[in-house]
């Protein structure tokens, strides 16, 4: 039998396969060296509380600086510093920073992967209407556990810095008139006199300071009885249809019913949060479910601005008498001190 002859094409094919195998081996080795060990990536520390007021322009600067450090745009790339800057902006309700930090945590972009924390951040951004966050929030599911430090209310924010000692038990039970500090406040300058007189007359029925009701009304509707929000909040007190039904408001377009419904809701919220005006205002804007979930003012830019504006118009008054018989207190109130004691880490 004659020996099999190797054709030139066959030898070329074998030589090409050998070269390809060697190239793939080299690429695999290079890739292994290039990809970091995810178990050794850093976990950024939570930034310390801010000192003094924080304005929206500062939050935007933090976000811009974070992007620069995340991508190395004009500065050395520094994922840890980028995460910390995103965290600072996220605490003040910046939805884009919440999303970007969540993306870094989900994909281990220079920092340790933490999908549990990312789920909270994606959810907060989605709740503010950021389109790209909605799908990510849905894919990660309902966040579990307490909100991470980057979504907790800033300790030194002017909104929370106005906190004062809790009122006496007598004031909590609503057995005395609202504090004189409220009574000394003038009505909003654009408040129509018929509305001021009606609120002055009716607010005591709900154990409310008229000044609180008028401050909420001024921010909600600007005293426009026909005000309608994109979310279908209606009237002077901007009641949502489900809230109106909850407090037995039959005709949202009726100014009298609308005001009474808003007063009933404020009375309920003050009892639920034991006279804490800060939490009451946040819940009136974002819902008590969001306040309970985030254990304070939710990390929404709109809500934080809303609360800050009304508190400023009230001279920073943090406490209001309330009627404890209206509803049991929020379970969140018993957990706030425990939440504040959590380790100062991004986890």
Coordinates of C-alpha atoms in Angstrom, one line a residue:
X1 CA 0.0 0.0 0.0
X2 CA 1.4 3.4 -0.9
X3 CA 1.8 5.9 2.0
X4 CA -1.0 8.5 2.1
X5 CA 0.2 11.8 0.6
X6 CA -0.5 15.0 2.6
X7 CA -1.8 17.6 0.3
X8 CA -0.5 21.2 0.7
X9 CA -4.0 22.4 1.5
X10 CA -4.3 20.0 4.4
X11 CA -1.0 21.0 5.9
X12 CA -2.0 24.7 5.7
X13 CA -5.3 23.9 7.4
X14 CA -3.5 22.1 10.3
X15 CA -1.0 24.9 10.6
X16 CA -3.9 27.5 10.7
X17 CA -5.7 25.5 13.4
X18 CA -2.6 25.5 15.5
X19 CA -2.1 29.2 15.1
X20 CA -5.8 29.8 16.0
X21 CA -5.5 27.6 19.1
X22 CA -2.4 29.5 20.2
X23 CA -4.1 32.9 19.6
X24 CA -7.2 31.9 21.6
X25 CA -5.0 30.6 24.5
X26 CA -3.1 34.0 24.5
X27 CA -6.4 36.0 24.4
X28 CA -7.8 33.9 27.3
X29 CA -4.7 34.5 29.4
X30 CA -4.7 38.3 28.6
X31 CA -8.4 38.5 29.4
X32 CA -7.9 36.7 32.8
X33 CA -5.3 39.3 33.6
X34 CA -7.5 42.2 32.5
X35 CA -10.6 41.2 34.4
X36 CA -10.3 42.1 38.1
X37 CA -11.2 39.7 40.8
X38 CA -14.7 40.9 41.8
X39 CA -14.2 39.6 45.4
X40 CA -11.4 42.1 45.9
X41 CA -13.2 45.3 44.6
X42 CA -13.5 48.1 47.1
X43 CA -16.6 48.9 49.0
X44 CA -16.9 52.7 49.3
X45 CA -17.5 54.4 52.6
X46 CA -20.7 56.4 52.9
X47 CA -19.9 60.1 52.6
X48 CA -20.2 62.1 55.9
X49 CA -23.2 64.5 56.4
X50 CA -23.0 67.8 54.6
X51 CA -22.5 71.0 56.5
X52 CA -24.9 73.8 55.8
X53 CA -27.6 74.1 53.1
X54 CA -27.3 72.1 49.9
X55 CA -28.9 73.7 46.9
X56 CA -29.9 71.9 43.7
X57 CA -26.9 73.3 41.8
X58 CA -24.6 71.6 44.2
X59 CA -26.3 68.3 43.7
X60 CA -25.9 68.7 39.9
X61 CA -22.2 69.4 40.4
X62 CA -21.8 66.2 42.4
X63 CA -23.4 64.3 39.7
X64 CA -21.2 65.8 37.0
X65 CA -18.1 65.2 39.0
X66 CA -19.1 61.6 39.6
X67 CA -19.6 61.0 35.9
X68 CA -16.1 62.4 35.2
X69 CA -14.5 60.1 37.8
X70 CA -16.5 57.1 36.6
X71 CA -15.4 57.4 33.0
X72 CA -12.0 59.2 33.5
X73 CA -13.2 62.3 31.6
X74 CA -10.6 64.9 32.2
X75 CA -9.6 63.4 35.5
X76 CA -8.0 60.1 36.5
X77 CA -10.6 57.4 36.7
X78 CA -11.7 56.7 40.3
X79 CA -14.7 54.4 40.8
X80 CA -14.7 54.8 44.5
X81 CA -14.8 58.6 44.4
X82 CA -17.5 58.4 41.7
X83 CA -19.6 56.2 43.9
X84 CA -19.3 58.5 46.8
X85 CA -20.2 61.6 44.8
X86 CA -23.2 59.7 43.3
X87 CA -24.2 58.8 46.8
X88 CA -24.1 62.4 48.0
X89 CA -26.4 63.4 45.2
X90 CA -28.7 60.4 45.6
X91 CA -29.4 61.3 49.2
X92 CA -30.8 64.6 48.0
X93 CA -33.1 62.9 45.5
X94 CA -31.2 63.1 42.3
X95 CA -32.7 60.3 40.2
X96 CA -29.9 60.1 37.7
X97 CA -27.3 59.7 40.4
X98 CA -29.4 57.0 42.0
X99 CA -29.6 55.1 38.7
X100 CA -25.9 55.5 38.0
X101 CA -24.8 54.3 41.4
X102 CA -27.1 51.4 41.1
X103 CA -25.6 50.5 37.7
X104 CA -22.1 50.6 39.2
X105 CA -23.2 48.3 42.0
X106 CA -25.0 45.9 39.7
X107 CA -22.1 45.6 37.2
X108 CA -19.2 45.9 39.7
X109 CA -17.9 48.9 37.8
X110 CA -14.8 49.4 40.0
X111 CA -16.7 48.8 43.2
X112 CA -18.0 45.7 45.0
X113 CA -21.2 44.3 43.5
X114 CA -24.3 44.8 45.7
X115 CA -27.5 44.0 44.0
X116 CA -29.5 44.4 47.2
X117 CA -28.5 48.0 47.5
X118 CA -28.9 48.5 43.8
X119 CA -32.5 47.3 43.9
X120 CA -33.3 50.2 46.4
X121 CA -31.6 52.8 44.2
X122 CA -33.2 51.6 41.0
X123 CA -36.6 51.7 42.7
X124 CA -36.1 55.2 44.0
X125 CA -35.1 56.4 40.5
X126 CA -38.0 54.6 39.0
X127 CA -40.5 56.1 41.5
X128 CA -39.3 59.5 40.3
X129 CA -40.1 58.6 36.7
X130 CA -36.6 57.9 35.3
X131 CA -37.5 55.7 32.3
X132 CA -34.3 53.6 32.2
X133 CA -34.7 52.8 35.9
X134 CA -38.2 51.3 35.5
X135 CA -37.0 48.1 33.7
X136 CA -34.0 47.7 36.0
X137 CA -36.2 48.0 39.1
X138 CA -38.6 45.4 37.6
X139 CA -35.8 43.0 36.8
X140 CA -34.4 43.2 40.4
X141 CA -37.7 42.9 42.1
X142 CA -39.0 44.5 45.3
X143 CA -36.1 45.8 47.4
X144 CA -35.6 44.0 50.7
X145 CA -34.5 45.3 54.1
X146 CA -34.0 48.9 55.1
X147 CA -33.0 51.6 52.6
X148 CA -29.2 51.9 52.2
X149 CA -27.4 55.0 53.6
X150 CA -27.4 56.7 50.2
X151 CA -31.2 56.9 50.3
X152 CA -31.6 58.0 54.0
X153 CA -32.5 61.5 54.8
X154 CA -29.4 63.7 55.1
X155 CA -28.7 64.3 58.8
X156 CA -27.6 67.9 58.3
X157 CA -30.1 68.8 55.6
X158 CA -31.8 72.1 56.6
X159 CA -35.1 70.2 56.4
X160 CA -34.1 67.9 59.3
X161 CA -31.9 70.3 61.1
X162 CA -35.0 72.2 62.1
X163 CA -36.0 69.3 64.5
X164 CA -37.0 70.3 67.9
X165 CA -37.8 68.4 71.1
X166 CA -41.0 66.4 70.9
X167 CA -44.1 68.1 72.2
X168 CA -45.5 67.3 75.7
X169 CA -48.1 64.5 76.0
X170 CA -50.8 67.1 76.5
X171 CA -50.0 68.6 73.1
X172 CA -49.8 65.2 71.5
X173 CA -53.4 64.5 72.6
X174 CA -54.5 67.7 70.9
X175 CA -56.0 69.0 74.2
X176 CA -54.7 72.5 73.7
X177 CA -54.7 75.0 70.9
X178 CA -51.9 74.9 68.3
X179 CA -48.6 76.4 69.5
X180 CA -48.5 80.2 69.5
X181 CA -45.6 80.0 67.1
X182 CA -48.1 78.9 64.4
X183 CA -50.7 81.5 65.4
X184 CA -48.1 84.3 65.0
X185 CA -47.5 83.4 61.4
X186 CA -49.2 85.6 58.7
X187 CA -51.2 83.9 55.9
X188 CA -49.5 83.5 52.6
X189 CA -49.5 86.9 50.7
X190 CA -51.4 85.5 47.8
X191 CA -54.1 83.8 49.9
X192 CA -57.6 85.1 49.0
X193 CA -59.4 86.5 52.0
X194 CA -62.5 84.3 51.7
X195 CA -60.3 81.2 51.8
X196 CA -58.4 82.5 54.8
X197 CA -61.6 83.2 56.7
X198 CA -63.0 79.8 55.9
X199 CA -59.8 78.0 57.0
X200 CA -59.6 80.1 60.2
X201 CA -63.1 79.0 61.0
X202 CA -62.9 75.3 60.1
X203 CA -59.3 74.3 60.9
X204 CA -60.0 74.1 64.6
X205 CA -62.6 71.4 64.0
X206 CA -59.8 69.2 62.8
X207 CA -57.4 70.4 65.5
X208 CA -55.2 72.0 62.9
X209 CA -53.4 75.3 62.9
X210 CA -54.9 77.4 60.0
X211 CA -51.4 78.4 59.1
X212 CA -50.4 74.8 58.3
X213 CA -53.4 74.3 56.1
X214 CA -52.8 77.5 54.2
X215 CA -49.1 76.8 53.7
X216 CA -50.0 73.4 52.2
X217 CA -52.7 74.9 50.0
X218 CA -50.3 77.6 48.8
X219 CA -47.7 75.1 47.7
X220 CA -50.2 72.5 46.3
X221 CA -52.5 74.7 44.2
X222 CA -51.5 78.4 44.6
X223 CA -55.1 78.8 45.8
X224 CA -56.5 77.8 42.4
X225 CA -59.8 75.8 42.9
X226 CA -59.5 74.3 39.4
X227 CA -55.9 73.2 39.7
X228 CA -55.3 69.7 38.1
X229 CA -51.9 68.0 38.2
X230 CA -50.5 65.6 35.6
X231 CA -51.1 62.8 38.2
X232 CA -54.8 63.8 38.5
X233 CA -54.5 65.6 41.9
X234 CA -57.3 68.0 42.0
X235 CA -58.5 71.2 43.7
X236 CA -57.2 73.6 46.3
X237 CA -55.7 70.8 48.4
X238 CA -54.7 68.7 45.3
X239 CA -56.4 65.5 46.5
X240 CA -56.0 62.3 44.5
X241 CA -59.2 60.5 43.8
X242 CA -58.3 57.6 46.1
X243 CA -57.4 59.9 48.9
X244 CA -60.7 61.8 48.4
X245 CA -62.7 58.6 48.6
X246 CA -60.7 57.6 51.7
X247 CA -61.8 60.7 53.5
X248 CA -65.4 60.7 52.0
X249 CA -65.0 63.6 49.6
X250 CA -67.8 63.2 47.1
X251 CA -67.1 66.2 44.8
X252 CA -63.4 67.1 44.3
X253 CA -64.3 70.2 42.4
X254 CA -66.3 71.6 45.4
X255 CA -63.8 73.9 47.2
X256 CA -65.4 73.4 50.6
X257 CA -65.3 69.6 50.3
X258 CA -61.8 69.7 48.9
X259 CA -60.5 71.8 51.8
X260 CA -62.2 69.6 54.3
X261 CA -60.8 66.5 52.7
X262 CA -57.3 67.9 52.8
X263 CA -57.8 68.9 56.5
X264 CA -59.0 65.4 57.3
X265 CA -55.9 63.9 55.6
X266 CA -53.5 66.3 57.5
X267 CA -55.2 65.5 60.8
X268 CA -54.7 61.7 60.1
X269 CA -51.1 62.2 59.0
X270 CA -50.3 64.2 62.1
X271 CA -51.7 61.5 64.3
X272 CA -49.9 58.8 62.3
X273 CA -46.6 60.6 62.7
X274 CA -47.3 61.8 66.2
X275 CA -47.2 65.5 65.4
X276 CA -44.1 65.4 63.2
X277 CA -44.7 68.1 60.6
X278 CA -41.7 67.0 58.6
X279 CA -43.0 63.5 58.0
X280 CA -46.6 64.8 57.6
X281 CA -45.7 67.1 54.8
X282 CA -43.5 64.4 53.1
X283 CA -46.4 61.9 53.3
X284 CA -48.9 64.5 52.0
X285 CA -46.7 64.8 48.9
X286 CA -45.4 61.3 48.4
X287 CA -47.7 59.1 50.4
X288 CA -47.3 57.6 53.9
X289 CA -46.2 54.3 52.3
X290 CA -43.1 56.0 50.8
X291 CA -42.2 57.8 54.1
X292 CA -42.5 54.6 56.0
X293 CA -40.5 52.6 53.5
X294 CA -37.6 55.2 53.4
X295 CA -37.9 55.9 57.2
X296 CA -38.1 59.6 56.6
X297 CA -38.5 62.1 53.7
X298 CA -38.3 59.9 50.6
X299 CA -35.3 60.5 48.3
X300 CA -37.3 62.3 45.7
X301 CA -36.1 65.7 44.6
X302 CA -39.7 67.0 44.3
X303 CA -40.7 65.9 47.8
X304 CA -37.6 67.3 49.4
X305 CA -38.1 70.6 47.8
X306 CA -41.8 70.6 48.7
X307 CA -41.1 69.9 52.4
X308 CA -38.3 72.5 52.5
X309 CA -40.5 75.1 51.0
X310 CA -43.4 74.6 53.4
X311 CA -41.3 74.3 56.5
X312 CA -39.6 77.6 55.6
X313 CA -42.9 79.3 55.3
X314 CA -43.8 77.9 58.7
X315 CA -40.7 79.3 60.3
X316 CA -39.2 75.8 60.7
X317 CA -41.9 74.6 63.1
X318 CA -41.4 70.8 63.3
X319 CA -44.1 69.8 65.8
X320 CA -47.8 70.3 65.8
X321 CA -50.4 69.0 68.4
X322 CA -52.3 66.0 67.3
X323 CA -55.2 63.8 68.2
X324 CA -53.9 60.3 69.1
X325 CA -57.4 58.8 68.9
X326 CA -57.5 59.3 65.1
X327 CA -55.2 56.4 64.2
X328 CA -52.4 54.3 65.7
X329 CA -48.8 55.6 65.1
X330 CA -46.6 54.6 62.2
X331 CA -44.5 51.5 63.0
X332 CA -41.6 53.4 61.4
X333 CA -41.3 55.7 64.4
X334 CA -40.1 52.8 66.6
X335 CA -37.4 51.8 64.1
X336 CA -35.8 55.2 63.4
X337 CA -33.2 55.0 66.2
X338 CA -32.2 51.5 65.1
X339 CA -31.8 52.6 61.5
X340 CA -29.6 55.5 62.6
X341 CA -27.3 53.0 64.4
X342 CA -26.5 50.9 61.3
X343 CA -22.8 50.8 60.2
X344 CA -21.7 53.7 58.1
X345 CA -21.0 51.6 55.0
X346 CA -22.5 51.4 51.5
X347 CA -24.3 48.2 52.4

